[in-house]
Amino acid sequence: MFIIPGVHNMPLWWALGEAGIDRVLVRHEQTAMYAADGYFRATGKLGVCITTSGPGAANTAGATGEALTSGSAVLHISTTPHLSLKSSQPGVRRGSLHEIPDQASIFTALVKSVSVVERAGHAGTQVRIAIKDALRPQAGPVYVELPTDLLGAVVPEDSIAASEYVPVKPRLRLPEAAVEALSSSRKPIIWAGAGSIGARVADLAEHLAAPVVSTMMARSTMDARNPLAVVAPPQEQAVADLLNSADLVIALGTDFDGQTTQNWRLSISPPLLRVDVDETQLTLNAIPDFPVRATVSSFIESVLEVIPPASDERRASAEAAAKATSAAIANRLREDGEEAAAANVVAALNRTLPSHVPVVADMTLMGYWASGYLERSQPRTFMFPMGWGTLGFALPASVGVAHGSGQPTVVVVGDAGFLFAVGDLASLVERNLPVKVIVFNDEAYKMLEQGVPADRSREGLTGLCTPDFVTLAQAFGMRSQRATLETLGTAIEAELLLPGPALIEVPNVTKPPVTTSARWPLAGDRVRQTVHP
């Protein structure tokens, strides 16, 4: 459990320790939520965040929104002041420490469910219900609130009995129209979203002979070495052309969000078969010709049973199309010196990082590059805060990722985002976590600078005051060094062989990729289109 102790949750802190539960101490409530989020993304298991009352709970709001929009199952348990010290009048603050009227209302728009425990004997049941809600597709965060004076109460043994959530896997019967579309398709293409992480996407692709295009959130959905994998984002024109060359687009667990579709300017003309467990999401932003309400895993299992496998000839043709698309993008990147520099950094990461090493990227220039072009070969080895676009996610999330995966973890972060949660370097050092933090330092809000019109001032966006990151890391007791864009791969390779945390500072002179709004290929088209006509 990722936790910040406070005066109102100390009984819980002690009890968790006595129960043998690992309490991972972080340095800010927001980073506790990010760490729990990272734990879920790395493992697929519930993340738990515990905070104290008032400002402690409120500090998690930004990170809670990220967990909600990214579909991360996190249980947030917070305390409130003693009931006896609070005002009996609704909406009135009496003035006890950390008191706020209706603290739970802070989270009503940010979580799947809010549960306020009013009797100690109900706590176990309410927590179990909240856990089931968090894990039930579509996964997301939940909030449970405990008044401090209930923490010392004695409750019956049966009210605290352990309970494990076992998801039900119903057998899916594919709609006849979907079966017909899949059976008759000769050039299908798969669009894999975050809801497909952990599913058998590669098996589906090979069975149907379909190239796979992944969104930024789904970068680790499919082994990049698979010849059907297109390791490039949908914002690339060559990827859009590939999609529109299909006779059926199969969208798995995706919301066709504005960032991925260039604010819905991207038009996908082939018939659309869309799979989502959420009925609302199933028609959001793109009306499917063939809607299938189901988990991605159950859909794939059904297709593998019902649809005959594609021929070797079709598979060879699909692999050639994926290869040609990747080659076209590689050629485009080589034509621009600044883009080539960033692409070379990603290539160095691809050469250096073993398939089991998770990468956590922040909303930063090189994070966008990684989300679009980083090659991963195992599920849950790339995390990116595309859900809500929260800056400062990567470093604290890595605490949870490293705990959950048990693997060395690489952080890609900019100088500004790194300073959001610099205190969690202490968390890395205390636990000797093998997290390797790469700070790309351009001493600017580089992403914002790109979007400034020529007739507008860039004052305040560039020349930011940044510390000596190498010395700062050393002050926390971490190994640290400087590298260049050219020597970064060698530096990371050496660090991965060493235990514990480390920091590498790299000066950054690259420009954003086409995944960012300032460089969208369709940005000049101001007519809002639908994703699917």
Short mmCIF file of C-alpha atoms in Angstrom, two decimals:
data_model
loop_
_atom_site.label_atom_id
_atom_site.label_comp_id
_atom_site.label_asym_id
_atom_site.label_seq_id
_atom_site.Cartn_x
_atom_site.Cartn_y
_atom_site.Cartn_z
CA MET A 1 0.00 0.00 0.00
CA PHE A 2 1.29 3.45 -0.93
CA ILE A 3 0.76 5.76 1.97
CA ILE A 4 1.39 9.12 3.62
CA PRO A 5 0.88 8.87 7.39
CA GLY A 6 -0.87 11.71 9.17
CA VAL A 7 -2.29 12.48 12.56
CA HIS A 8 -5.72 11.12 11.63
CA ASN A 9 -4.64 7.85 10.01
CA MET A 10 -1.89 6.79 12.43
CA PRO A 11 -3.99 3.95 13.92
CA LEU A 12 -4.34 2.57 10.39
CA TRP A 13 -0.60 2.98 9.80
CA TRP A 14 0.22 0.96 12.91
CA ALA A 15 -2.39 -1.71 12.22
CA LEU A 16 -1.14 -2.26 8.66
CA GLY A 17 2.38 -2.75 9.98
CA GLU A 18 1.20 -5.23 12.62
CA ALA A 19 -0.66 -7.13 9.89
CA GLY A 20 2.52 -7.49 7.84
CA ILE A 21 1.30 -5.33 4.98
CA ASP A 22 4.04 -3.51 3.08
CA ARG A 23 3.56 0.20 3.63
CA VAL A 24 5.44 2.05 0.92
CA LEU A 25 6.12 5.55 2.20
CA VAL A 26 6.04 8.28 -0.44
CA ARG A 27 6.50 12.03 -0.09
CA HIS A 28 3.22 13.48 -1.30
CA GLU A 29 -0.38 12.31 -1.40
CA GLN A 30 -0.57 12.84 -5.14
CA THR A 31 2.45 10.59 -5.63
CA ALA A 32 0.82 7.92 -3.45
CA MET A 33 -2.04 7.78 -5.95
CA TYR A 34 0.35 7.80 -8.91
CA ALA A 35 2.36 4.97 -7.35
CA ALA A 36 -0.80 2.89 -6.80
CA ASP A 37 -1.80 3.65 -10.40
CA GLY A 38 1.62 2.53 -11.63
CA TYR A 39 1.34 -0.65 -9.59
CA PHE A 40 -1.95 -1.51 -11.30
CA ARG A 41 -0.61 -0.73 -14.78
CA ALA A 42 2.43 -2.95 -14.22
CA THR A 43 0.56 -5.90 -12.69
CA GLY A 44 -3.14 -5.67 -13.51
CA LYS A 45 -3.76 -6.01 -9.76
CA LEU A 46 -5.49 -3.54 -7.45
CA GLY A 47 -3.39 -0.57 -6.36
CA VAL A 48 -4.02 0.88 -2.90
CA CYS A 49 -3.44 4.47 -1.80
CA ILE A 50 -3.96 5.65 1.80
CA THR A 51 -4.07 9.30 2.82
CA THR A 52 -4.99 11.36 5.79
CA SER A 53 -7.89 13.79 5.99
CA GLY A 54 -8.56 17.21 4.46
CA PRO A 55 -5.61 18.48 2.40
CA GLY A 56 -4.11 15.00 2.42
CA ALA A 57 -7.08 13.54 0.60
CA ALA A 58 -7.54 16.60 -1.63
CA ASN A 59 -3.92 16.45 -2.78
CA THR A 60 -4.69 13.27 -4.71
CA ALA A 61 -7.27 14.86 -7.02
CA GLY A 62 -5.08 15.30 -10.11
CA ALA A 63 -3.69 11.79 -9.91
CA THR A 64 -7.16 10.36 -9.24
CA GLY A 65 -8.44 11.92 -12.46
CA GLU A 66 -5.57 10.28 -14.33
CA ALA A 67 -6.45 6.87 -12.84
CA LEU A 68 -10.10 7.33 -13.84
CA THR A 69 -9.47 8.37 -17.43
CA SER A 70 -6.80 5.69 -17.91
CA GLY A 71 -8.90 2.91 -16.38
CA SER A 72 -6.62 2.09 -13.44
CA ALA A 73 -8.12 0.11 -10.55
CA VAL A 74 -7.02 1.95 -7.41
CA LEU A 75 -8.58 1.87 -3.96
CA HIS A 76 -8.13 5.18 -2.14
CA ILE A 77 -8.77 4.99 1.60
CA SER A 78 -8.78 8.27 3.47
CA THR A 79 -9.68 9.35 6.96
CA THR A 80 -11.69 12.31 8.24
CA PRO A 81 -11.45 14.06 11.62
CA HIS A 82 -13.16 12.64 14.71
CA LEU A 83 -16.93 12.78 14.29
CA SER A 84 -17.25 14.23 17.77
CA LEU A 85 -15.18 17.27 16.73
CA LYS A 86 -17.07 18.07 13.55
CA SER A 87 -20.03 20.40 13.23
CA SER A 88 -23.42 18.70 13.38
CA GLN A 89 -24.77 21.20 10.84
CA PRO A 90 -24.44 20.09 7.20
CA GLY A 91 -22.04 22.21 5.19
CA VAL A 92 -20.63 24.03 8.23
CA ARG A 93 -16.95 23.87 9.12
CA ARG A 94 -16.41 24.00 12.85
CA GLY A 95 -12.62 24.34 12.61
CA SER A 96 -11.08 21.08 13.79
CA LEU A 97 -7.78 20.07 12.19
CA HIS A 98 -8.13 19.15 8.48
CA GLU A 99 -11.91 19.47 8.65
CA ILE A 100 -13.84 20.17 5.48
CA PRO A 101 -17.59 19.79 5.04
CA ASP A 102 -18.37 16.71 2.95
CA GLN A 103 -14.83 15.70 2.09
CA ALA A 104 -16.11 12.81 -0.03
CA SER A 105 -17.75 15.22 -2.47
CA ILE A 106 -14.29 16.17 -3.75
CA PHE A 107 -14.13 12.79 -5.45
CA THR A 108 -17.61 12.32 -6.87
CA ALA A 109 -16.49 13.34 -10.38
CA LEU A 110 -13.14 11.54 -10.17
CA VAL A 111 -13.95 7.97 -9.11
CA LYS A 112 -16.30 5.13 -9.99
CA SER A 113 -17.81 5.10 -6.51
CA VAL A 114 -17.64 6.90 -3.16
CA SER A 115 -18.28 5.06 0.09
CA VAL A 116 -18.39 6.74 3.51
CA VAL A 117 -18.15 4.35 6.47
CA GLU A 118 -20.46 5.43 9.29
CA ARG A 119 -20.30 2.30 11.47
CA ALA A 120 -17.12 0.37 12.24
CA GLY A 121 -18.79 -2.98 11.64
CA HIS A 122 -19.59 -1.96 8.07
CA ALA A 123 -16.01 -1.10 7.09
CA GLY A 124 -15.04 -4.56 5.84
CA THR A 125 -18.12 -4.95 3.69
CA GLN A 126 -17.85 -1.47 2.21
CA VAL A 127 -14.19 -1.94 1.35
CA ARG A 128 -14.89 -5.30 -0.31
CA ILE A 129 -17.69 -3.78 -2.39
CA ALA A 130 -15.41 -0.90 -3.40
CA ILE A 131 -12.65 -3.30 -4.48
CA LYS A 132 -15.06 -5.24 -6.67
CA ASP A 133 -16.23 -1.99 -8.23
CA ALA A 134 -12.65 -0.86 -8.91
CA LEU A 135 -11.75 -4.11 -10.69
CA ARG A 136 -15.01 -4.58 -12.58
CA PRO A 137 -14.58 -3.54 -16.25
CA GLN A 138 -14.11 -0.81 -17.07
CA ALA A 139 -11.61 -0.62 -14.19
CA GLY A 140 -11.11 2.63 -12.32
CA PRO A 141 -10.43 4.27 -8.94
CA VAL A 142 -12.79 4.11 -5.94
CA TYR A 143 -12.84 6.11 -2.71
CA VAL A 144 -13.58 4.90 0.82
CA GLU A 145 -13.70 7.30 3.77
CA LEU A 146 -13.17 6.33 7.42
CA PRO A 147 -13.77 8.72 10.33
CA THR A 148 -10.73 8.55 12.61
CA ASP A 149 -12.67 7.60 15.73
CA LEU A 150 -13.85 4.37 14.06
CA LEU A 151 -10.29 3.12 13.60
CA GLY A 152 -9.99 2.09 17.23
CA ALA A 153 -13.34 0.30 17.39
CA VAL A 154 -13.69 -3.44 18.03
CA VAL A 155 -15.73 -5.21 15.35
CA PRO A 156 -16.93 -8.80 14.87
CA GLU A 157 -14.46 -11.13 13.20
CA ASP A 158 -16.77 -11.94 10.30
CA SER A 159 -16.96 -8.29 9.25
CA ILE A 160 -13.23 -8.24 8.47
CA ALA A 161 -12.97 -11.59 6.71
CA ALA A 162 -10.76 -11.57 3.65
CA SER A 163 -12.46 -11.49 0.28
CA GLU A 164 -10.94 -11.91 -3.15
CA TYR A 165 -12.58 -10.62 -6.30
CA VAL A 166 -12.75 -13.29 -8.98
CA PRO A 167 -13.89 -11.80 -12.29
CA VAL A 168 -16.60 -13.67 -14.14
CA LYS A 169 -15.66 -14.69 -17.67
CA PRO A 170 -18.95 -15.21 -19.51
CA ARG A 171 -18.88 -17.05 -22.79
CA LEU A 172 -19.48 -14.53 -25.57
CA ARG A 173 -21.75 -15.25 -28.49
CA LEU A 174 -20.62 -13.02 -31.34
CA PRO A 175 -23.40 -11.11 -33.14
CA GLU A 176 -24.16 -12.65 -36.52
CA ALA A 177 -23.36 -9.40 -38.34
CA ALA A 178 -19.92 -9.31 -36.72
CA VAL A 179 -19.27 -12.93 -37.67
CA GLU A 180 -20.22 -12.18 -41.27
CA ALA A 181 -17.99 -9.09 -41.38
CA LEU A 182 -15.01 -10.98 -39.96
CA SER A 183 -15.55 -13.97 -42.23
CA SER A 184 -15.83 -11.93 -45.42
CA SER A 185 -12.97 -9.51 -44.69
CA ARG A 186 -9.80 -10.00 -46.73
CA LYS A 187 -7.82 -6.95 -45.56
CA PRO A 188 -8.68 -6.35 -41.88
CA ILE A 189 -6.62 -4.05 -39.68
CA ILE A 190 -6.68 -3.98 -35.87
CA TRP A 191 -6.71 -0.72 -33.91
CA ALA A 192 -5.62 -1.67 -30.38
CA GLY A 193 -6.43 0.67 -27.50
CA ALA A 194 -5.55 0.54 -23.82
CA GLY A 195 -8.44 -1.83 -23.15
CA SER A 196 -6.59 -4.52 -25.12
CA ILE A 197 -3.51 -4.61 -22.87
CA GLY A 198 -2.98 -8.16 -21.67
CA ALA A 199 -5.34 -9.69 -24.25
CA ARG A 200 -4.25 -12.08 -26.99
CA VAL A 201 -3.99 -9.40 -29.65
CA ALA A 202 -1.08 -11.10 -31.43
CA ASP A 203 -3.04 -14.36 -31.71
CA LEU A 204 -5.99 -12.46 -33.18
CA ALA A 205 -3.74 -10.60 -35.65
CA GLU A 206 -2.10 -13.78 -36.87
CA HIS A 207 -5.43 -15.62 -37.07
CA LEU A 208 -7.03 -12.88 -39.19
CA ALA A 209 -3.82 -11.79 -40.99
CA ALA A 210 -4.33 -8.22 -39.77
CA PRO A 211 -1.67 -5.55 -39.16
CA VAL A 212 -1.97 -3.98 -35.70
CA VAL A 213 -1.92 -0.23 -35.04
CA SER A 214 -1.63 0.67 -31.34
CA THR A 215 -2.58 3.88 -29.58
CA MET A 216 -0.07 5.62 -27.33
CA MET A 217 -1.61 4.09 -24.20
CA ALA A 218 -1.36 0.63 -25.77
CA ARG A 219 2.27 0.76 -26.87
CA SER A 220 3.07 -2.56 -25.12
CA THR A 221 -0.02 -4.42 -26.34
CA MET A 222 1.80 -6.46 -28.97
CA ASP A 223 5.41 -7.61 -29.39
CA ALA A 224 7.03 -5.01 -31.62
CA ARG A 225 9.09 -7.76 -33.25
CA ASN A 226 5.94 -9.36 -34.64
CA PRO A 227 5.89 -8.70 -38.41
CA LEU A 228 2.24 -7.62 -38.15
CA ALA A 229 3.02 -4.88 -35.59
CA VAL A 230 3.10 -1.27 -36.80
CA VAL A 231 5.29 0.57 -34.29
CA ALA A 232 4.07 4.06 -35.07
CA PRO A 233 1.13 6.20 -33.92
CA PRO A 234 -2.14 6.80 -35.79
CA GLN A 235 -1.12 10.43 -36.28
CA GLU A 236 1.42 9.33 -38.90
CA GLN A 237 -0.07 9.82 -42.36
CA ALA A 238 1.30 6.45 -43.49
CA VAL A 239 -0.60 4.77 -40.64
CA ALA A 240 -3.80 6.62 -41.58
CA ASP A 241 -3.31 5.48 -45.17
CA LEU A 242 -2.86 1.89 -44.00
CA LEU A 243 -6.08 2.08 -41.97
CA ASN A 244 -8.00 3.37 -44.95
CA SER A 245 -6.64 0.62 -47.19
CA ALA A 246 -8.49 -1.97 -45.09
CA ASP A 247 -11.86 -3.52 -45.83
CA LEU A 248 -12.58 -3.75 -42.07
CA VAL A 249 -11.12 -1.90 -39.06
CA ILE A 250 -11.38 -3.83 -35.79
CA ALA A 251 -11.16 -1.41 -32.86
CA LEU A 252 -10.34 -3.04 -29.51
CA GLY A 253 -10.88 -1.21 -26.20
CA THR A 254 -10.37 2.32 -27.47
CA ASP A 255 -12.24 5.59 -27.06
CA PHE A 256 -10.95 7.30 -30.23
CA ASP A 257 -9.93 10.27 -28.07
CA GLY A 258 -9.04 13.71 -29.36
CA GLN A 259 -5.29 13.33 -28.95
CA THR A 260 -5.15 10.11 -30.97
CA THR A 261 -7.49 11.30 -33.73
CA GLN A 262 -6.18 14.89 -33.98
CA ASN A 263 -9.34 16.19 -32.34
CA TRP A 264 -11.50 13.91 -34.48
CA ARG A 265 -10.14 15.17 -37.79
CA LEU A 266 -8.94 11.68 -38.66
CA SER A 267 -11.42 9.98 -40.95
CA ILE A 268 -11.54 6.18 -41.11
CA SER A 269 -13.57 5.15 -44.14
CA PRO A 270 -13.70 1.29 -43.98
CA PRO A 271 -16.49 -0.43 -42.04
CA LEU A 272 -15.81 -0.39 -38.31
CA LEU A 273 -16.18 -3.33 -35.93
CA ARG A 274 -15.79 -2.02 -32.41
CA VAL A 275 -15.33 -3.95 -29.17
CA ASP A 276 -15.78 -2.42 -25.72
CA VAL A 277 -17.09 -3.65 -22.39
CA ASP A 278 -18.64 -0.24 -21.65
CA GLU A 279 -21.90 0.44 -23.51
CA THR A 280 -21.32 4.19 -23.40
CA GLN A 281 -17.79 3.88 -24.78
CA LEU A 282 -18.96 1.55 -27.53
CA THR A 283 -20.48 4.41 -29.53
CA LEU A 284 -18.35 7.29 -28.24
CA ASN A 285 -16.68 9.41 -30.96
CA ALA A 286 -17.14 6.74 -33.66
CA ILE A 287 -20.37 4.91 -34.45
CA PRO A 288 -19.49 1.29 -35.32
CA ASP A 289 -21.08 -0.64 -38.14
CA PHE A 290 -20.66 -3.77 -36.02
CA PRO A 291 -20.77 -3.08 -32.25
CA VAL A 292 -19.68 -5.87 -29.91
CA ARG A 293 -20.17 -5.25 -26.21
CA ALA A 294 -17.62 -7.51 -24.53
CA THR A 295 -14.20 -7.58 -22.95
CA VAL A 296 -11.43 -7.66 -25.53
CA SER A 297 -10.23 -11.01 -24.20
CA SER A 298 -13.63 -12.70 -24.53
CA PHE A 299 -14.05 -11.26 -28.04
CA ILE A 300 -10.69 -12.62 -29.15
CA GLU A 301 -11.40 -16.04 -27.67
CA SER A 302 -14.69 -16.19 -29.54
CA VAL A 303 -13.15 -15.10 -32.85
CA LEU A 304 -10.43 -17.73 -32.56
CA GLU A 305 -13.13 -20.38 -32.11
CA VAL A 306 -15.64 -19.20 -34.73
CA ILE A 307 -13.66 -17.60 -37.59
CA PRO A 308 -11.44 -19.80 -39.80
CA PRO A 309 -7.77 -18.78 -39.88
CA ALA A 310 -6.50 -16.69 -42.77
CA SER A 311 -4.36 -18.22 -45.48
CA ASP A 312 -0.58 -17.98 -45.58
CA GLU A 313 -0.91 -15.81 -48.68
CA ARG A 314 -3.09 -13.28 -46.85
CA ARG A 315 -0.73 -13.29 -43.88
CA ALA A 316 2.27 -12.59 -46.12
CA SER A 317 0.40 -9.70 -47.76
CA ALA A 318 -0.53 -8.23 -44.34
CA GLU A 319 3.07 -8.48 -43.13
CA ALA A 320 4.27 -6.73 -46.28
CA ALA A 321 1.78 -3.89 -45.72
CA ALA A 322 2.94 -3.43 -42.12
CA LYS A 323 6.59 -3.48 -43.19
CA ALA A 324 6.01 -0.94 -45.95
CA THR A 325 4.23 1.39 -43.55
CA SER A 326 7.08 1.22 -41.04
CA ALA A 327 9.64 1.82 -43.79
CA ALA A 328 7.78 4.88 -45.08
CA ILE A 329 7.74 6.39 -41.59
CA ALA A 330 11.43 5.63 -41.03
CA ASN A 331 12.27 7.42 -44.29
CA ARG A 332 10.21 10.44 -43.28
CA LEU A 333 11.95 10.70 -39.93
CA ARG A 334 15.38 10.62 -41.56
CA GLU A 335 14.54 13.66 -43.68
CA ASP A 336 14.36 16.04 -40.69
CA GLY A 337 17.52 16.47 -38.63
CA GLU A 338 15.73 17.31 -35.41
CA GLU A 339 13.28 14.44 -35.81
CA ALA A 340 16.13 12.09 -36.66
CA ALA A 341 17.88 13.03 -33.41
CA ALA A 342 14.83 12.11 -31.34
CA ALA A 343 14.20 8.98 -33.39
CA ASN A 344 17.80 7.95 -32.74
CA VAL A 345 17.24 8.31 -28.99
CA VAL A 346 14.19 6.04 -29.21
CA ALA A 347 16.22 3.62 -31.34
CA ALA A 348 18.91 3.58 -28.65
CA LEU A 349 16.27 2.73 -26.05
CA ASN A 350 14.94 -0.01 -28.31
CA ARG A 351 18.41 -1.54 -28.66
CA THR A 352 19.29 -1.21 -25.00
CA LEU A 353 16.21 -2.08 -22.98
CA PRO A 354 15.41 -5.76 -22.42
CA SER A 355 11.80 -6.75 -23.09
CA HIS A 356 10.99 -7.19 -19.39
CA VAL A 357 12.08 -3.67 -18.39
CA PRO A 358 9.08 -1.35 -17.87
CA VAL A 359 9.30 2.20 -19.19
CA VAL A 360 7.29 4.98 -17.54
CA ALA A 361 7.06 8.17 -19.59
CA ASP A 362 5.86 11.59 -18.55
CA MET A 363 3.95 14.18 -20.57
CA THR A 364 7.17 15.52 -21.99
CA LEU A 365 8.69 15.85 -25.42
CA MET A 366 10.67 12.59 -25.30
CA GLY A 367 7.72 10.93 -23.56
CA TYR A 368 5.62 11.65 -26.65
CA TRP A 369 8.35 10.17 -28.83
CA ALA A 370 8.46 7.05 -26.67
CA SER A 371 4.68 6.68 -26.69
CA GLY A 372 4.64 6.76 -30.47
CA TYR A 373 7.72 4.79 -31.46
CA LEU A 374 9.13 2.80 -28.52
CA GLU A 375 9.30 -0.93 -29.24
CA ARG A 376 8.09 -3.16 -26.41
CA SER A 377 7.74 -6.93 -26.55
CA GLN A 378 5.90 -7.73 -23.32
CA PRO A 379 2.54 -6.46 -22.01
CA ARG A 380 2.48 -3.86 -19.25
CA THR A 381 5.99 -2.59 -20.00
CA PHE A 382 4.99 0.92 -21.11
CA MET A 383 3.02 3.44 -19.06
CA PHE A 384 1.97 6.90 -20.21
CA PRO A 385 -0.54 9.37 -18.68
CA MET A 386 -2.51 9.92 -21.88
CA GLY A 387 -5.81 9.47 -20.06
CA TRP A 388 -5.85 12.94 -18.53
CA GLY A 389 -2.46 14.22 -19.63
CA THR A 390 -1.11 14.82 -16.12
CA LEU A 391 2.39 16.26 -15.90
CA GLY A 392 4.52 14.80 -13.11
CA PHE A 393 3.17 11.24 -13.42
CA ALA A 394 6.27 9.27 -14.37
CA LEU A 395 8.61 9.48 -11.38
CA PRO A 396 6.05 8.63 -8.65
CA ALA A 397 4.35 6.02 -10.86
CA SER A 398 7.71 4.27 -11.18
CA VAL A 399 7.65 3.60 -7.43
CA GLY A 400 4.56 1.47 -7.91
CA VAL A 401 5.78 -0.04 -11.18
CA ALA A 402 9.09 -1.17 -9.68
CA HIS A 403 7.32 -2.63 -6.63
CA GLY A 404 4.74 -4.40 -8.76
CA SER A 405 6.95 -5.71 -11.55
CA GLY A 406 10.01 -6.53 -9.50
CA GLN A 407 12.07 -5.36 -12.48
CA PRO A 408 14.44 -2.48 -13.17
CA THR A 409 12.31 0.41 -14.38
CA VAL A 410 13.20 3.30 -16.69
CA VAL A 411 11.66 6.75 -16.30
CA VAL A 412 11.51 9.20 -19.22
CA VAL A 413 10.81 12.67 -17.84
CA GLY A 414 11.47 16.33 -18.62
CA ASP A 415 13.05 18.85 -16.29
CA ALA A 416 9.72 20.54 -15.44
CA GLY A 417 7.73 17.35 -14.84
CA PHE A 418 10.55 15.87 -12.77
CA LEU A 419 10.33 18.74 -10.29
CA PHE A 420 6.64 17.99 -9.63
CA ALA A 421 7.61 14.97 -7.55
CA VAL A 422 11.33 15.26 -6.88
CA GLY A 423 10.75 14.27 -3.24
CA ASP A 424 10.09 10.70 -4.31
CA LEU A 425 13.78 10.26 -5.04
CA ALA A 426 13.81 9.61 -1.30
CA SER A 427 11.30 6.78 -1.77
CA LEU A 428 13.53 5.20 -4.41
CA VAL A 429 16.60 5.44 -2.17
CA GLU A 430 14.84 4.15 0.97
CA ARG A 431 13.71 1.00 -0.83
CA ASN A 432 16.79 0.78 -3.08
CA LEU A 433 14.44 0.43 -6.03
CA PRO A 434 16.19 -0.18 -9.39
CA VAL A 435 14.59 2.83 -11.07
CA LYS A 436 16.72 4.60 -13.67
CA VAL A 437 15.50 8.17 -14.12
CA ILE A 438 16.36 9.88 -17.42
CA VAL A 439 15.82 13.64 -17.16
CA PHE A 440 15.71 15.28 -20.58
CA ASN A 441 16.61 18.86 -19.73
CA ASP A 442 15.79 21.65 -22.16
CA GLU A 443 15.34 24.31 -19.45
CA ALA A 444 11.98 25.18 -20.93
CA TYR A 445 8.35 24.27 -21.23
CA LYS A 446 9.38 22.97 -24.63
CA MET A 447 6.01 21.49 -25.51
CA LEU A 448 4.25 24.81 -24.88
CA GLU A 449 6.91 26.74 -26.75
CA GLN A 450 6.16 24.77 -29.91
CA GLY A 451 2.60 26.02 -30.07
CA VAL A 452 3.38 29.74 -29.64
CA PRO A 453 2.51 31.76 -32.77
CA ALA A 454 5.29 33.84 -34.30
CA ASP A 455 3.63 37.09 -33.16
CA ARG A 456 3.39 35.99 -29.52
CA SER A 457 6.02 36.16 -26.78
CA ARG A 458 7.73 33.03 -25.46
CA GLU A 459 8.64 34.86 -22.26
CA GLY A 460 8.41 32.59 -19.23
CA LEU A 461 8.36 29.41 -21.32
CA THR A 462 12.10 29.16 -21.98
CA GLY A 463 15.20 29.63 -19.87
CA LEU A 464 13.57 28.06 -16.82
CA CYS A 465 15.60 27.94 -13.64
CA THR A 466 16.53 24.29 -13.14
CA PRO A 467 18.79 22.77 -10.50
CA ASP A 468 21.93 20.77 -11.13
CA PHE A 469 20.06 17.46 -11.44
CA VAL A 470 23.19 15.35 -11.07
CA THR A 471 24.14 17.02 -7.79
CA LEU A 472 20.52 16.95 -6.62
CA ALA A 473 20.34 13.19 -7.09
CA GLN A 474 23.64 12.74 -5.31
CA ALA A 475 22.24 14.71 -2.38
CA PHE A 476 19.59 12.01 -2.05
CA GLY A 477 22.29 9.34 -2.13
CA MET A 478 21.72 8.23 -5.74
CA ARG A 479 24.23 7.53 -8.46
CA SER A 480 23.99 10.15 -11.17
CA GLN A 481 25.71 11.22 -14.35
CA ARG A 482 25.36 13.34 -17.45
CA ALA A 483 25.05 11.93 -20.93
CA THR A 484 24.39 13.23 -24.40
CA LEU A 485 21.72 12.13 -26.84
CA GLU A 486 24.45 10.09 -28.54
CA THR A 487 25.83 8.40 -25.40
CA LEU A 488 22.52 7.81 -23.61
CA GLY A 489 22.16 4.20 -24.77
CA THR A 490 25.57 3.26 -23.38
CA ALA A 491 24.81 5.00 -20.07
CA ILE A 492 21.49 3.19 -19.64
CA GLU A 493 23.01 -0.15 -20.58
CA ALA A 494 25.62 0.24 -17.85
CA GLU A 495 23.08 1.38 -15.24
CA LEU A 496 20.77 -1.58 -15.84
CA LEU A 497 23.57 -3.87 -14.63
CA LEU A 498 23.82 -2.03 -11.31
CA PRO A 499 21.45 -2.29 -8.32
CA GLY A 500 19.40 0.53 -6.89
CA PRO A 501 18.25 3.87 -8.32
CA ALA A 502 20.17 6.21 -10.58
CA LEU A 503 19.67 9.43 -12.52
CA ILE A 504 20.95 10.37 -15.97
CA GLU A 505 20.63 13.97 -17.14
CA VAL A 506 20.54 14.56 -20.89
CA PRO A 507 20.40 17.93 -22.66
CA ASN A 508 17.48 17.92 -25.07
CA VAL A 509 17.40 19.80 -28.36
CA THR A 510 14.80 17.77 -30.25
CA LYS A 511 11.37 18.86 -31.42
CA PRO A 512 8.01 17.15 -30.75
CA PRO A 513 6.73 14.29 -32.93
CA VAL A 514 3.52 14.32 -34.95
CA THR A 515 1.63 12.90 -31.96
CA THR A 516 1.55 16.38 -30.43
CA SER A 517 -1.10 18.92 -31.36
CA ALA A 518 1.42 21.53 -32.53
CA ARG A 519 2.53 19.12 -35.28
CA TRP A 520 -0.63 17.23 -36.17
CA PRO A 521 -0.69 16.63 -39.95
CA LEU A 522 -4.42 17.44 -40.00
CA ALA A 523 -4.19 20.48 -37.69
CA GLY A 524 -4.84 22.87 -40.56
CA ASP A 525 -8.22 21.31 -41.22
CA ARG A 526 -10.57 23.21 -38.93
CA VAL A 527 -13.67 21.26 -39.94
CA ARG A 528 -14.52 18.82 -37.18
CA GLN A 529 -14.98 15.41 -38.74
CA THR A 530 -16.16 12.19 -37.21
CA VAL A 531 -13.62 9.43 -36.78
CA HIS A 532 -15.84 7.09 -38.73
CA PRO A 533 -18.25 8.53 -41.32
#
